Coordinates of C-alpha atoms in Angstrom, one line a residue:
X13 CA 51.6 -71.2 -47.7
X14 CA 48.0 -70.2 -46.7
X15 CA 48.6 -70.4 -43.4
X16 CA 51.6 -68.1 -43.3
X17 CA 49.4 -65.5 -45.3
X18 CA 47.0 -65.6 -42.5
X19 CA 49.6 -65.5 -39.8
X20 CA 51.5 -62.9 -41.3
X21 CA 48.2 -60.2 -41.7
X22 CA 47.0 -61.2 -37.5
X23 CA 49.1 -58.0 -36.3
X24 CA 48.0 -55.8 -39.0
X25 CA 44.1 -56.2 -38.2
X26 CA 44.4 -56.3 -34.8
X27 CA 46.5 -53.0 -35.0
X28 CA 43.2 -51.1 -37.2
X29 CA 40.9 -53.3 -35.0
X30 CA 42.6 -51.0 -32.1
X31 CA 42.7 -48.0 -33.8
X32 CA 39.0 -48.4 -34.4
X33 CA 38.5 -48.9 -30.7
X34 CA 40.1 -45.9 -29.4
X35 CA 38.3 -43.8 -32.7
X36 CA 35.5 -44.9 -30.9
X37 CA 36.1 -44.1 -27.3
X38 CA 37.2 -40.8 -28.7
X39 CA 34.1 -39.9 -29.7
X40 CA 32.1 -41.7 -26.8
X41 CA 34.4 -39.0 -24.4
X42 CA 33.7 -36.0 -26.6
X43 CA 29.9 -36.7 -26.6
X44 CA 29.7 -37.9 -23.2
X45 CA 31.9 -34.0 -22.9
X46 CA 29.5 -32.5 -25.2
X47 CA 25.6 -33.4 -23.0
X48 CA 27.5 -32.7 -20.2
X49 CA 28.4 -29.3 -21.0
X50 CA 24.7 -29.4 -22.6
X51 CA 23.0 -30.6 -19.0
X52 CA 24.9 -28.1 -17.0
X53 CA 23.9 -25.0 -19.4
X54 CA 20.6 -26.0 -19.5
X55 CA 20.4 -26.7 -15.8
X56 CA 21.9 -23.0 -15.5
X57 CA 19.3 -21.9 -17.9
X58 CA 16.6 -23.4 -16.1
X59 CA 17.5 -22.1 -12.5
X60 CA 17.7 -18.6 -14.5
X61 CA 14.5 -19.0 -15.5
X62 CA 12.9 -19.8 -12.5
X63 CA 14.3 -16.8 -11.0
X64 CA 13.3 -14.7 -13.2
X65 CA 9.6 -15.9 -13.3
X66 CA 9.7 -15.9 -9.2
X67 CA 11.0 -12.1 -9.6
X68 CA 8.3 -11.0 -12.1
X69 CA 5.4 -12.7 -9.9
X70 CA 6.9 -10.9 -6.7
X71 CA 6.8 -7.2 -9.3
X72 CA 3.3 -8.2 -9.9
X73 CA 2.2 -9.0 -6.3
X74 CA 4.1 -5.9 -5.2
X75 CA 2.1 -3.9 -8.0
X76 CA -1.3 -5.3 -6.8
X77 CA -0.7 -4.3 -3.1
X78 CA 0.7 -0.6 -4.5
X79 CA -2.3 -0.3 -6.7
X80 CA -5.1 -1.6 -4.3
X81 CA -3.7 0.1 -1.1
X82 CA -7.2 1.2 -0.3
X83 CA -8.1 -2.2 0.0
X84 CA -5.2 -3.8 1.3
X85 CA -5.1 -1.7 4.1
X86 CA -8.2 -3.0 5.5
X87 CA -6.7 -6.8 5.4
X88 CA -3.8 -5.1 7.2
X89 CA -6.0 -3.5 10.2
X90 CA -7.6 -7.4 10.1
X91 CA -4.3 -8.6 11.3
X92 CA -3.8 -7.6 14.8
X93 CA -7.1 -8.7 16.3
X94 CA -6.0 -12.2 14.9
X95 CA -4.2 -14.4 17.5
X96 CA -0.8 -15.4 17.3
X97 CA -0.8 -13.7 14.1
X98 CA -2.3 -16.3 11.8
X99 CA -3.2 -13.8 9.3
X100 CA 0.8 -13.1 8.2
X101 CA 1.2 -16.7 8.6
X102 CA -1.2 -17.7 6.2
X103 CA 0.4 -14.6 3.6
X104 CA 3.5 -16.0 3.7
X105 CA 2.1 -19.7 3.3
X106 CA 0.6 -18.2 0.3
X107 CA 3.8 -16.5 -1.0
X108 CA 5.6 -19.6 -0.7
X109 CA 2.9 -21.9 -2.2
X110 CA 3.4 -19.4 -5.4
X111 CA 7.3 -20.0 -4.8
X112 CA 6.7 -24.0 -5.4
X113 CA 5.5 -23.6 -8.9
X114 CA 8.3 -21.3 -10.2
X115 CA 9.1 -23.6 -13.2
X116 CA 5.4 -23.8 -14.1
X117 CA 5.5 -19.4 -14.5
X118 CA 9.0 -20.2 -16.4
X119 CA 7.3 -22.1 -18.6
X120 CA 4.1 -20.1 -19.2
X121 CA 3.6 -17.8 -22.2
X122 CA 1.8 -14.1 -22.3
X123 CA -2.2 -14.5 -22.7
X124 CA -3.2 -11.1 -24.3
X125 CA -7.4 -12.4 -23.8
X126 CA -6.8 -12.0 -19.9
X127 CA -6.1 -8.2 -20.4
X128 CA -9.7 -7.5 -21.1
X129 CA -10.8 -9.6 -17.8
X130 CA -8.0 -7.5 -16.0
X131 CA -9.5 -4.2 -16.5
X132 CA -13.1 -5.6 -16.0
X133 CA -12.3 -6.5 -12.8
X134 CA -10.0 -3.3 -12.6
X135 CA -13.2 -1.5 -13.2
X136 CA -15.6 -3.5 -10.5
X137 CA -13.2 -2.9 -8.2
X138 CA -13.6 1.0 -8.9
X139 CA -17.4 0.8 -8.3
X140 CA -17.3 -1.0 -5.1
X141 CA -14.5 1.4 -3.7
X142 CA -16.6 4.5 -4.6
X143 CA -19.7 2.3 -2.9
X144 CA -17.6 1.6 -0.2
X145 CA -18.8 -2.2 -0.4
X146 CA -15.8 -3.7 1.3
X147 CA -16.9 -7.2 1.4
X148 CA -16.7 -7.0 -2.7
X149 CA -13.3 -5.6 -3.0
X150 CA -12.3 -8.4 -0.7
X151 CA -13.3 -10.6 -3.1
X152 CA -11.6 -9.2 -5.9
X153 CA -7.8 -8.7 -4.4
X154 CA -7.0 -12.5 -5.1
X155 CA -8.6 -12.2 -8.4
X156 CA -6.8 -8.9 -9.6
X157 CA -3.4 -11.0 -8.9
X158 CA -4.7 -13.8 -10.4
X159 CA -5.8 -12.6 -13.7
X160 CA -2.9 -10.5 -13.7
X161 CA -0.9 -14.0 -13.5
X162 CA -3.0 -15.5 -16.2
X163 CA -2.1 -12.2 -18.3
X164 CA 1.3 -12.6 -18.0
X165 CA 2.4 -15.9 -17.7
X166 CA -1.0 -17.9 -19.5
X167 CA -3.6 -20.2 -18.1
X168 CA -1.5 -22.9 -17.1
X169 CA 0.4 -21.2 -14.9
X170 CA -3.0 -19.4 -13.4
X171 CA -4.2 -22.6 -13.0
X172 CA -1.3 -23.5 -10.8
X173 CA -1.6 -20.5 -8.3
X174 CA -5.2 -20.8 -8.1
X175 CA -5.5 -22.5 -5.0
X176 CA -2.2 -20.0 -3.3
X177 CA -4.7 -16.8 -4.4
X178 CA -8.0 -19.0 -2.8
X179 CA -5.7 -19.2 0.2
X180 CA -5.6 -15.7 0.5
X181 CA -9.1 -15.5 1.5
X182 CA -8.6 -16.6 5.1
X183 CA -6.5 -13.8 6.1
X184 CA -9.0 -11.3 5.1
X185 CA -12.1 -9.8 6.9
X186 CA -14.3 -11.1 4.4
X187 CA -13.3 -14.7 6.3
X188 CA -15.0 -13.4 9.5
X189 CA -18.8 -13.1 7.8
X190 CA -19.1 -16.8 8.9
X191 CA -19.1 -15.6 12.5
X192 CA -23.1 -14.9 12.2
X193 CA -24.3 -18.2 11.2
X194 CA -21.8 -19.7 13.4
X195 CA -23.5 -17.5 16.4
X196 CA -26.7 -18.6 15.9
X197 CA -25.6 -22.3 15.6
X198 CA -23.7 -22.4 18.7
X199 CA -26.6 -20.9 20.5
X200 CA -29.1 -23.7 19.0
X201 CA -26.5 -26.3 19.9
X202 CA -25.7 -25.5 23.1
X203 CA -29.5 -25.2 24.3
X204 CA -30.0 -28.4 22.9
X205 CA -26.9 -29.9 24.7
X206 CA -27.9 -27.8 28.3
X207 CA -31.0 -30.2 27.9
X208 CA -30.0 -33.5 27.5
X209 CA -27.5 -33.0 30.3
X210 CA -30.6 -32.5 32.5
X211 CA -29.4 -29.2 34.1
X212 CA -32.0 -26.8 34.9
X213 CA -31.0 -23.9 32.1
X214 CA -33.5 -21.3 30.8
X215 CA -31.5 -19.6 27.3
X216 CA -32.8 -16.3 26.1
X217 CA -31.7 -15.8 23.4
X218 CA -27.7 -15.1 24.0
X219 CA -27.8 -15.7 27.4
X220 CA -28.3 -19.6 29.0
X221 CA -29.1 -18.7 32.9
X222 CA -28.9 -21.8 35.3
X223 CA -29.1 -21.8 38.9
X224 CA -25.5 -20.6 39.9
X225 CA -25.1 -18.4 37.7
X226 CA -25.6 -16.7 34.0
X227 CA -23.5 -17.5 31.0
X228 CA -23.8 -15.0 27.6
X229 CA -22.8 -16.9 24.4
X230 CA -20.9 -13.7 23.3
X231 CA -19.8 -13.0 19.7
X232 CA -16.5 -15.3 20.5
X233 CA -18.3 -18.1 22.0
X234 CA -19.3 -18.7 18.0
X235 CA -16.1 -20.5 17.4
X236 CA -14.9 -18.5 13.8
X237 CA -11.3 -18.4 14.8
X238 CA -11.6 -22.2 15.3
X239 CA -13.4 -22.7 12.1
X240 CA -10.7 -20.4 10.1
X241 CA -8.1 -21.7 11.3
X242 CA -9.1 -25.5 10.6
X243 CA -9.9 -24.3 7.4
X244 CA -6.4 -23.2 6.8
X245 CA -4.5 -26.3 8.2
X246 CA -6.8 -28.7 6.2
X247 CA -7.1 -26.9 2.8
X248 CA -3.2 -26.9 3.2
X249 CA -3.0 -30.6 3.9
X250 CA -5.0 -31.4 1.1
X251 CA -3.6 -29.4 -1.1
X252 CA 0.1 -30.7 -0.4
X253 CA -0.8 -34.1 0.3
X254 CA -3.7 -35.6 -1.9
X255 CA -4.8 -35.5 -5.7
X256 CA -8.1 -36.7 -5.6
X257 CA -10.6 -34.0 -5.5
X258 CA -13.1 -35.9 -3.6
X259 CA -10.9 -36.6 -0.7
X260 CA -9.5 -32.7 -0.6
X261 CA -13.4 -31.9 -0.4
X262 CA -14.0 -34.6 2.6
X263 CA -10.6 -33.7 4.6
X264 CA -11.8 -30.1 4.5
X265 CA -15.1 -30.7 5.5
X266 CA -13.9 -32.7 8.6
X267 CA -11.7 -30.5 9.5
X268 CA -14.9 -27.4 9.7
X269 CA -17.1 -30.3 11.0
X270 CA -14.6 -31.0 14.1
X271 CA -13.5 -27.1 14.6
X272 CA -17.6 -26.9 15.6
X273 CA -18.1 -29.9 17.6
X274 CA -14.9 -29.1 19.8
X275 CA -16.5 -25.4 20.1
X276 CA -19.7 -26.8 21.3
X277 CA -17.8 -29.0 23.3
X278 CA -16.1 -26.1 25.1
X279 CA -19.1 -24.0 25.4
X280 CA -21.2 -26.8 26.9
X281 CA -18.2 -27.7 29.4
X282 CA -17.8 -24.3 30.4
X283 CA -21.6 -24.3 31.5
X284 CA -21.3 -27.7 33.2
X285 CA -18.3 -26.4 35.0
X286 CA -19.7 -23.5 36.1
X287 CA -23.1 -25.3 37.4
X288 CA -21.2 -28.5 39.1
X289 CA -18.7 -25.7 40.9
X290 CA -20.9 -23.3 42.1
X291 CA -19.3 -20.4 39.1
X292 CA -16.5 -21.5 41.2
X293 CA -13.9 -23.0 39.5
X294 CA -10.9 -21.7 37.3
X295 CA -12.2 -21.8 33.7
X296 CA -15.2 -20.1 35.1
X297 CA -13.8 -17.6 37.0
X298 CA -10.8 -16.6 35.1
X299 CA -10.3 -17.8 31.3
X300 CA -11.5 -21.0 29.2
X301 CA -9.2 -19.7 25.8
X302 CA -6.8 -22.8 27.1
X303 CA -9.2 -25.5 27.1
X304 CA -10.8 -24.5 23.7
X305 CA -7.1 -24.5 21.8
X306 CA -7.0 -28.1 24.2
X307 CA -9.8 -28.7 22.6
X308 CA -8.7 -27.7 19.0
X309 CA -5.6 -29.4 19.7
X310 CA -7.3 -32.9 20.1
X311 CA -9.4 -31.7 16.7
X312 CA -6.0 -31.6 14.5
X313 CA -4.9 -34.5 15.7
X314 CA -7.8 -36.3 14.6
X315 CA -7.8 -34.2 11.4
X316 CA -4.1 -35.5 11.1
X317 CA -5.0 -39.3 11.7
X318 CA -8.1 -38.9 9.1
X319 CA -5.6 -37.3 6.4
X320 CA -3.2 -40.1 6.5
X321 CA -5.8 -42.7 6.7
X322 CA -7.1 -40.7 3.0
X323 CA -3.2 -40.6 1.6
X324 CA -2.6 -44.3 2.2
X325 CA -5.9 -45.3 0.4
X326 CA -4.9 -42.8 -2.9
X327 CA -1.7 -43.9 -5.3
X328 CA 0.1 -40.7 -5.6
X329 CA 0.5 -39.5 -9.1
X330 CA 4.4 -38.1 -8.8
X331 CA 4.0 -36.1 -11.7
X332 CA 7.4 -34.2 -12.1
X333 CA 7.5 -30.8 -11.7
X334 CA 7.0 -28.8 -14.8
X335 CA 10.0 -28.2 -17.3
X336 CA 11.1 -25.3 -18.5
X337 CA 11.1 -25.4 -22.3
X338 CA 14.2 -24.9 -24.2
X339 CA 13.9 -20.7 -26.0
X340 CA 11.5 -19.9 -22.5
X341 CA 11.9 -16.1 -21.9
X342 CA 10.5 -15.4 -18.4
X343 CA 11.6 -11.9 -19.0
X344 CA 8.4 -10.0 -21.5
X345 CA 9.1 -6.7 -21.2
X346 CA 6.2 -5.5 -23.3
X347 CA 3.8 -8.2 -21.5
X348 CA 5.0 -6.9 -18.2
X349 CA 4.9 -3.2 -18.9
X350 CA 1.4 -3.5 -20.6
X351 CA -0.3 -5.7 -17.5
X352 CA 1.5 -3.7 -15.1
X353 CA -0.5 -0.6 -17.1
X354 CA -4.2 -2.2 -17.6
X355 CA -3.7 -3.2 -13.4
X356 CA -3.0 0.1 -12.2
X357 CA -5.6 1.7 -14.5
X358 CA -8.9 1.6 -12.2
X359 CA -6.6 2.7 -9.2
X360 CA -5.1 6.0 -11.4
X361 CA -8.7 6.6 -12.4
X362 CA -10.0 6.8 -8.8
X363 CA -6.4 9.0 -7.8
X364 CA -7.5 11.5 -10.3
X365 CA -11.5 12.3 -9.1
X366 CA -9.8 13.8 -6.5
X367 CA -12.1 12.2 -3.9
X368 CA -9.6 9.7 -2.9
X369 CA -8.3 11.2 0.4
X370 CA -10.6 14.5 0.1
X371 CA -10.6 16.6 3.7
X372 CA -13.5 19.1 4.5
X373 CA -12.3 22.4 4.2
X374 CA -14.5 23.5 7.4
X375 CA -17.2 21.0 9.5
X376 CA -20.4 21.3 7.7
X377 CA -23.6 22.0 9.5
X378 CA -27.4 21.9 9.0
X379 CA -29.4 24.2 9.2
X380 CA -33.8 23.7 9.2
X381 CA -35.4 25.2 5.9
X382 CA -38.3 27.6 6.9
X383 CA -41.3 26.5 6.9
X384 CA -44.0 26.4 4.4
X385 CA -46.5 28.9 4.3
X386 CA -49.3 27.7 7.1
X387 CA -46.9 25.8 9.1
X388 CA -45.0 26.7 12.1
X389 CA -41.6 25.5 13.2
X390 CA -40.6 24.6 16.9
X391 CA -37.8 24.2 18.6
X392 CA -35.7 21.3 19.3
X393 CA -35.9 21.0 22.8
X394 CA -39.8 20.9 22.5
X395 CA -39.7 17.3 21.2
X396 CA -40.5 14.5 23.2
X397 CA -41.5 11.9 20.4
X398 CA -38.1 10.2 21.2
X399 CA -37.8 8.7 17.5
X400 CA -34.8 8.7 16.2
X401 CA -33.3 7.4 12.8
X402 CA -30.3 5.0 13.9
X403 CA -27.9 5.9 11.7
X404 CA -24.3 6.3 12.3
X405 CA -21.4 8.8 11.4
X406 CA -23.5 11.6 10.0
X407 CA -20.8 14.9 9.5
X408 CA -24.2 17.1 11.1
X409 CA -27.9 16.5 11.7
X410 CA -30.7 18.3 12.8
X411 CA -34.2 17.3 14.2
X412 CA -37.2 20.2 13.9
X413 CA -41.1 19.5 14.2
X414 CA -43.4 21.5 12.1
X415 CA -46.8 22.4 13.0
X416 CA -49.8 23.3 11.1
X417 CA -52.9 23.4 13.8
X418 CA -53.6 20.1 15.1
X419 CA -50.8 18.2 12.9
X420 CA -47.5 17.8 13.5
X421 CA -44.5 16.6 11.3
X422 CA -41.3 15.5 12.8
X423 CA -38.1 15.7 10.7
X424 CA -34.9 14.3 11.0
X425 CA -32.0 15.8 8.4
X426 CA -28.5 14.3 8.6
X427 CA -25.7 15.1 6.2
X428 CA -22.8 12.8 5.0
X429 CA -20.5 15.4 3.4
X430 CA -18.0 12.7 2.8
X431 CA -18.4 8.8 3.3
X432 CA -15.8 6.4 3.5
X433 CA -16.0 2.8 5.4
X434 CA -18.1 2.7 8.6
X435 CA -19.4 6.3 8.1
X436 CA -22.0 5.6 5.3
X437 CA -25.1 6.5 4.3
X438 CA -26.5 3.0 3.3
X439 CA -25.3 0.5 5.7
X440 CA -26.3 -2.4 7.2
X441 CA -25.6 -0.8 10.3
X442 CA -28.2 2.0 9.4
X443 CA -31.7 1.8 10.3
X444 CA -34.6 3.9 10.2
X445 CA -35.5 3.7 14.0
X446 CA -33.6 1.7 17.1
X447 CA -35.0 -1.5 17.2
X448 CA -34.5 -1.7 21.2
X449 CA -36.9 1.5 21.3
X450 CA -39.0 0.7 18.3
X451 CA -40.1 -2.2 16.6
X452 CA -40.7 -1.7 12.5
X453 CA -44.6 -3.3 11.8
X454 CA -44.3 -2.8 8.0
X455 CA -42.6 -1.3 4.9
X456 CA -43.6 -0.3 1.8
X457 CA -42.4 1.9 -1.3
X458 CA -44.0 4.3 -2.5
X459 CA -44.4 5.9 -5.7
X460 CA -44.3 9.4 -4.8
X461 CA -42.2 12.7 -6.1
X462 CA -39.5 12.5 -4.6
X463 CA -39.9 8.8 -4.3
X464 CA -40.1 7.4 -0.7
X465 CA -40.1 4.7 1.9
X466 CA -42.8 4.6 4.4
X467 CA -42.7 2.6 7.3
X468 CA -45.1 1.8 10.7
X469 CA -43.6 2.1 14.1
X470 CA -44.5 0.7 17.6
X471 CA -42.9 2.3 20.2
X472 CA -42.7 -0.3 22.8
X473 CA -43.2 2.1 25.5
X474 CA -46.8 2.6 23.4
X475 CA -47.5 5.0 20.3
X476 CA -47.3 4.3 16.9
X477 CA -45.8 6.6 14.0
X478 CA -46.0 6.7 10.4
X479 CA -42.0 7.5 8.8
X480 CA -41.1 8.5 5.7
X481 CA -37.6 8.7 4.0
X482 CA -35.7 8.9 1.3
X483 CA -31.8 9.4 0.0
X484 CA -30.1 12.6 -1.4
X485 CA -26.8 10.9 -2.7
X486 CA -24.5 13.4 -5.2
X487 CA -27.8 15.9 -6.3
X488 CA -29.8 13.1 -6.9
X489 CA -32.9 11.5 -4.7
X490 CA -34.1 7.8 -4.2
X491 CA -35.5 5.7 -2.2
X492 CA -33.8 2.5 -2.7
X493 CA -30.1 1.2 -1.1
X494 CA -29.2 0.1 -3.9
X495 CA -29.8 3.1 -6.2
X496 CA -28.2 5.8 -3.5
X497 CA -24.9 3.0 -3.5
X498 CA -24.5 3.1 -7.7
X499 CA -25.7 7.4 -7.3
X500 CA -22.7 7.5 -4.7
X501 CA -20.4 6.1 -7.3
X502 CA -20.7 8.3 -9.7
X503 CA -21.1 11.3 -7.1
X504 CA -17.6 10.5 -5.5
X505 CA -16.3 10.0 -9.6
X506 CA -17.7 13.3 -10.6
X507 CA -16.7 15.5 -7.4
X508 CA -20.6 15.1 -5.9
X509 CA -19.4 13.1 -3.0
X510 CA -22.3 14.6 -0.1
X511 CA -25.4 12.8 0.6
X512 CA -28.0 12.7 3.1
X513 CA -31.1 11.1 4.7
X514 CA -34.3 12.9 4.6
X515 CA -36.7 11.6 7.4
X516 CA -40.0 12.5 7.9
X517 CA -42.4 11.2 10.6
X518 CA -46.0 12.1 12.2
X519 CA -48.1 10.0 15.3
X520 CA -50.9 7.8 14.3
X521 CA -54.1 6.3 15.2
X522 CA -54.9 2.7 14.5
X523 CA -55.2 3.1 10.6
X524 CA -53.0 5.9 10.3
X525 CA -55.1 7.5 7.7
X526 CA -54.8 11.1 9.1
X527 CA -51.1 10.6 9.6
X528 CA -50.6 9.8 6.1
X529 CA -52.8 12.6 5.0
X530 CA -50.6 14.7 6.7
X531 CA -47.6 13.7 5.9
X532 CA -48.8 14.0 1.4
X533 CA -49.4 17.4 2.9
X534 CA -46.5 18.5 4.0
X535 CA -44.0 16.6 1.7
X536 CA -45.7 18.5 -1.5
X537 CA -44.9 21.8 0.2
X538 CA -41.9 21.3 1.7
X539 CA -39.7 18.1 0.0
X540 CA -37.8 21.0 -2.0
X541 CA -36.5 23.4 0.6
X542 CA -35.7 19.7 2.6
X543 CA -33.7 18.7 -0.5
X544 CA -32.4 22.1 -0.4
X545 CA -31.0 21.9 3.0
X546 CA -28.7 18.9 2.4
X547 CA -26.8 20.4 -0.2
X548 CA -27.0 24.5 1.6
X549 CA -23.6 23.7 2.6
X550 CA -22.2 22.6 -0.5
X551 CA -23.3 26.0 -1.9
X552 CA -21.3 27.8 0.8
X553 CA -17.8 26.1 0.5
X554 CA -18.2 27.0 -3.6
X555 CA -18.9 30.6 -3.1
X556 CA -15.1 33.2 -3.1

């Protein structure tokens, strides 16, 4: 009977065992359905997102160029004296470098405490535009976009595009101040290498002079286009390729380390060449470029062989890329609007002075103030002192002597009714006399009304003179660089854009007592028609 029971109630539980089955397939296919659906939306959201953030970075690049044009334009005129264009290359590297970590600006949140630092460096930028201090607003280009990043998107996504904005820095002028030291270095080297290959070579300064024949280590012999441009490939490899910090540092500085050996290596060859061939031979006669990029050639490879070498030995941390939150809004309207705002505000600031792009209405002219009762003036074309202040781009000038009976005074007067980049008033271009006609003994400030520098001068043709300057920047008069570049500033913010250098000189003995003397003398009577005569022609463009 039990039996029976149990046989008889087999096909109803394995009919609810079944129905439980497919119950729970049911719902195994609807969830399976369900994340599905889930994974693809948020795999739409995500690509979404990413575009969105690359599309806001490129409005905010686009904004820094627009803004900064003054500045940018300068990196643009670097370009074309770069070969092969490495200057674009290296922009676009940048760009896409920025590109990579998309889902890290998806992911980032507004930073309201980088507004502040924004306009700060909004503002610095301002002052060394007005300065025209190029090398500074180099410098701050890659910042502006940076902190305009960390503004917008927060510091973990600044901190990501840090080393795409460092990048930056080779395809700007401010790359090529390395050329100096680089000069000099090559010069030491290759005198150094000319005598331990036992050729007879005298090197005078620039110039290494062997029997056959006279080489000059010109400003391209210093190897900065090498050095840049080994700078670029292994700061990229490193960056792409390792983690470790301390092997980024080393692979960069072997990569420096063999751009200027394989320079030296040129120079040196070309030399050797040159004495073994009688100045005969093709590299000699014609072009070397193609065995220095031989030569750099030969470098990468062995920068190549030294990266891998630094990969293998380092366990790659394969973090995945970073994920874009669920609720992320790329799109911040008010973010974008307000650092968009707080960037442009230094440029719209230096748009209204009106100083910007201001033209001379007429070319301004000097004219020599009279002279003060007991002296005489002469004419220009009885001076034969032959000192002259080498300075560069002045809009007029004008060079009198005054004479009071057995002194003399020599003045120089040059005007810069507007400066702008390579037409300045302080430069380091600028100098107070030609230092292939003079040579500058000593300097001193002094602590005079209007305050001055006085310097001693050796002509090296003989005869020594006592000069004394100072600045007239905006109505304003110093004696310092630095105090005529901050009295520019404000000058070209405040319409008072004209300056000009006041130079006064008089022969000397072996003290230059007398000269001195003379030179009080005729300052205190005459340093306020002088001052006078820089500005005379603002006076005449503001009268009806």
């Amino acid at each position: 009977m039990t039996s029976w029971s149990v046989t008889a109630c087999l096909p109803r539980l394995w009919a609810d065992d079944l129905e439980m089955i497919q119950s729970m397939a049911s719902t195994v296919r609807d969830r399976a359905v369900e994340s599905a659906h889930q994974h693809s939306g948020s795999v739409y959201s995500a690509r979404r997102a990413d575009i969105a953030a690359s599309c806001v970075l490129a409005v905010i690049a686009v904004a820094t160029v627009f803004f900064y044009w003054p500045s940018w334009l300068h990196v643009g005129a670097f370009f074309p004296s770069w070969e092969h264009m490495a200057g674009r290359t290296i922009l676009l590297i940048s760009a896409w470098l920025a590109w990579r970590e998309r889902s890290t600006l998806a992911a980032g949140q507004a930073f309201w405490p980088g507004i502040p630092v924004l306009l700060a460096l909004g503002v610095l930028w301002l002052i060394a535009l007005a300065a025209d201090v190029l090398n500074v607003q180099m410098l701050l280009l890659p910042l502006l976009l940076l902190t305009a990043v960390l503004a917008y998107f927060g510091p973990k996504a600044a901190q990501a595009l840090v080393f795409p904005a460092a990048y930056l820095y080779l395809a700007m002028p401010i790359a090529m101040l390395v050329q100096a030291p680089l000069h000099a270095l090559t010069t030491r080297v290759t005198s150094f290498l000319a005598y331990l290959s036992g050729i007879p070579a005298l090197v005078e300064g620039n110039f290494v002079t062997i029997p056959a024949g006279r080489f000059e280590i010109a400003d391209g012999c210093a190897g900065q286009g090498y050095f840049i441009y080994a700078a670029a490939v292994a700061s990229l490899y490193a960056y792409l390729r390792l983690d470790s910090w301390p092997r980024r540092v080393l692979l960069v500085a072997v990569g420096l380390v063999l751009a200027m050996v394989m320079n030296w290596i040129r120079v040196i060859s070309v030399i050797l060449i040159g004495h073994y061939s009688d100045m005969q031979h093709y590299v000699v006669r014609v072009e070397h470029e193609s065995l220095g990029w031989s030569l750099y050639a030969v470098a990468m490879v062995i920068l190549f062989w030294v990266g891998t070498r630094l990969e293998s030995e380092e366990k790659k941390s394969g973090e995945p890329p970073e994920s874009v939150p669920a609720g992320a809004k790329p799109l911040r309207p008010v973010a974008l609007v307000v650092t968009l705002a707080v960037l442009g505000a230094a440029p719209a600031i230096w748009a209204m002075t009106g100083t910007a792009g201001a033209a001379l209405a007429r070319a301004p002219s000097l004219a020599a103030p009279p002279p003060p009762p007991g002296w005489s003036l002469e004419t220009q074309e009885s001076l034969a002192s032959g000192w002259r202040p080498a300075y560069s781009g002045a809009d007029s000038e004008v060079n009198v002597r005054y004479r009071s009976d057995e002194a003399e005074i020599d003045v120089w007067l040059m005007l810069y009714a507007t400066q702008s980049q390579g037409k300045e008033l302080v430069s380091g271009e600028n100098e107070i006399a030609h230092t292939g006609t003079w040579s500058i003994d000593s300097r001193r400030r002094l602590s005079s009304d209007p305050p001055m520098n006085e310097a001693i001068l050796t002509s090296l043709s003989g005869g020594t003179r006592v000069v004394r300057w100072w600045y007239e920047v905006g109505g304003w008069n110093t004696a310092g660089p630095i105090g005529a570049k901050l009295r520019q500033v404000a000058g070209r913010l405040t319409g008072r854009p004209e300056a000009g250098l006041v130079a006064l000189s008089a022969p000397c003995d072996s003290d230059c007592v007398e000269a001195r003397d003379r030179l009080d003398r005729f300052s205190g009577a005459a340093s306020g028609a002088l001052r006078a005569a820089i500005y005379a022609y603002r006076f005449e463009e503001e009268k009806p």
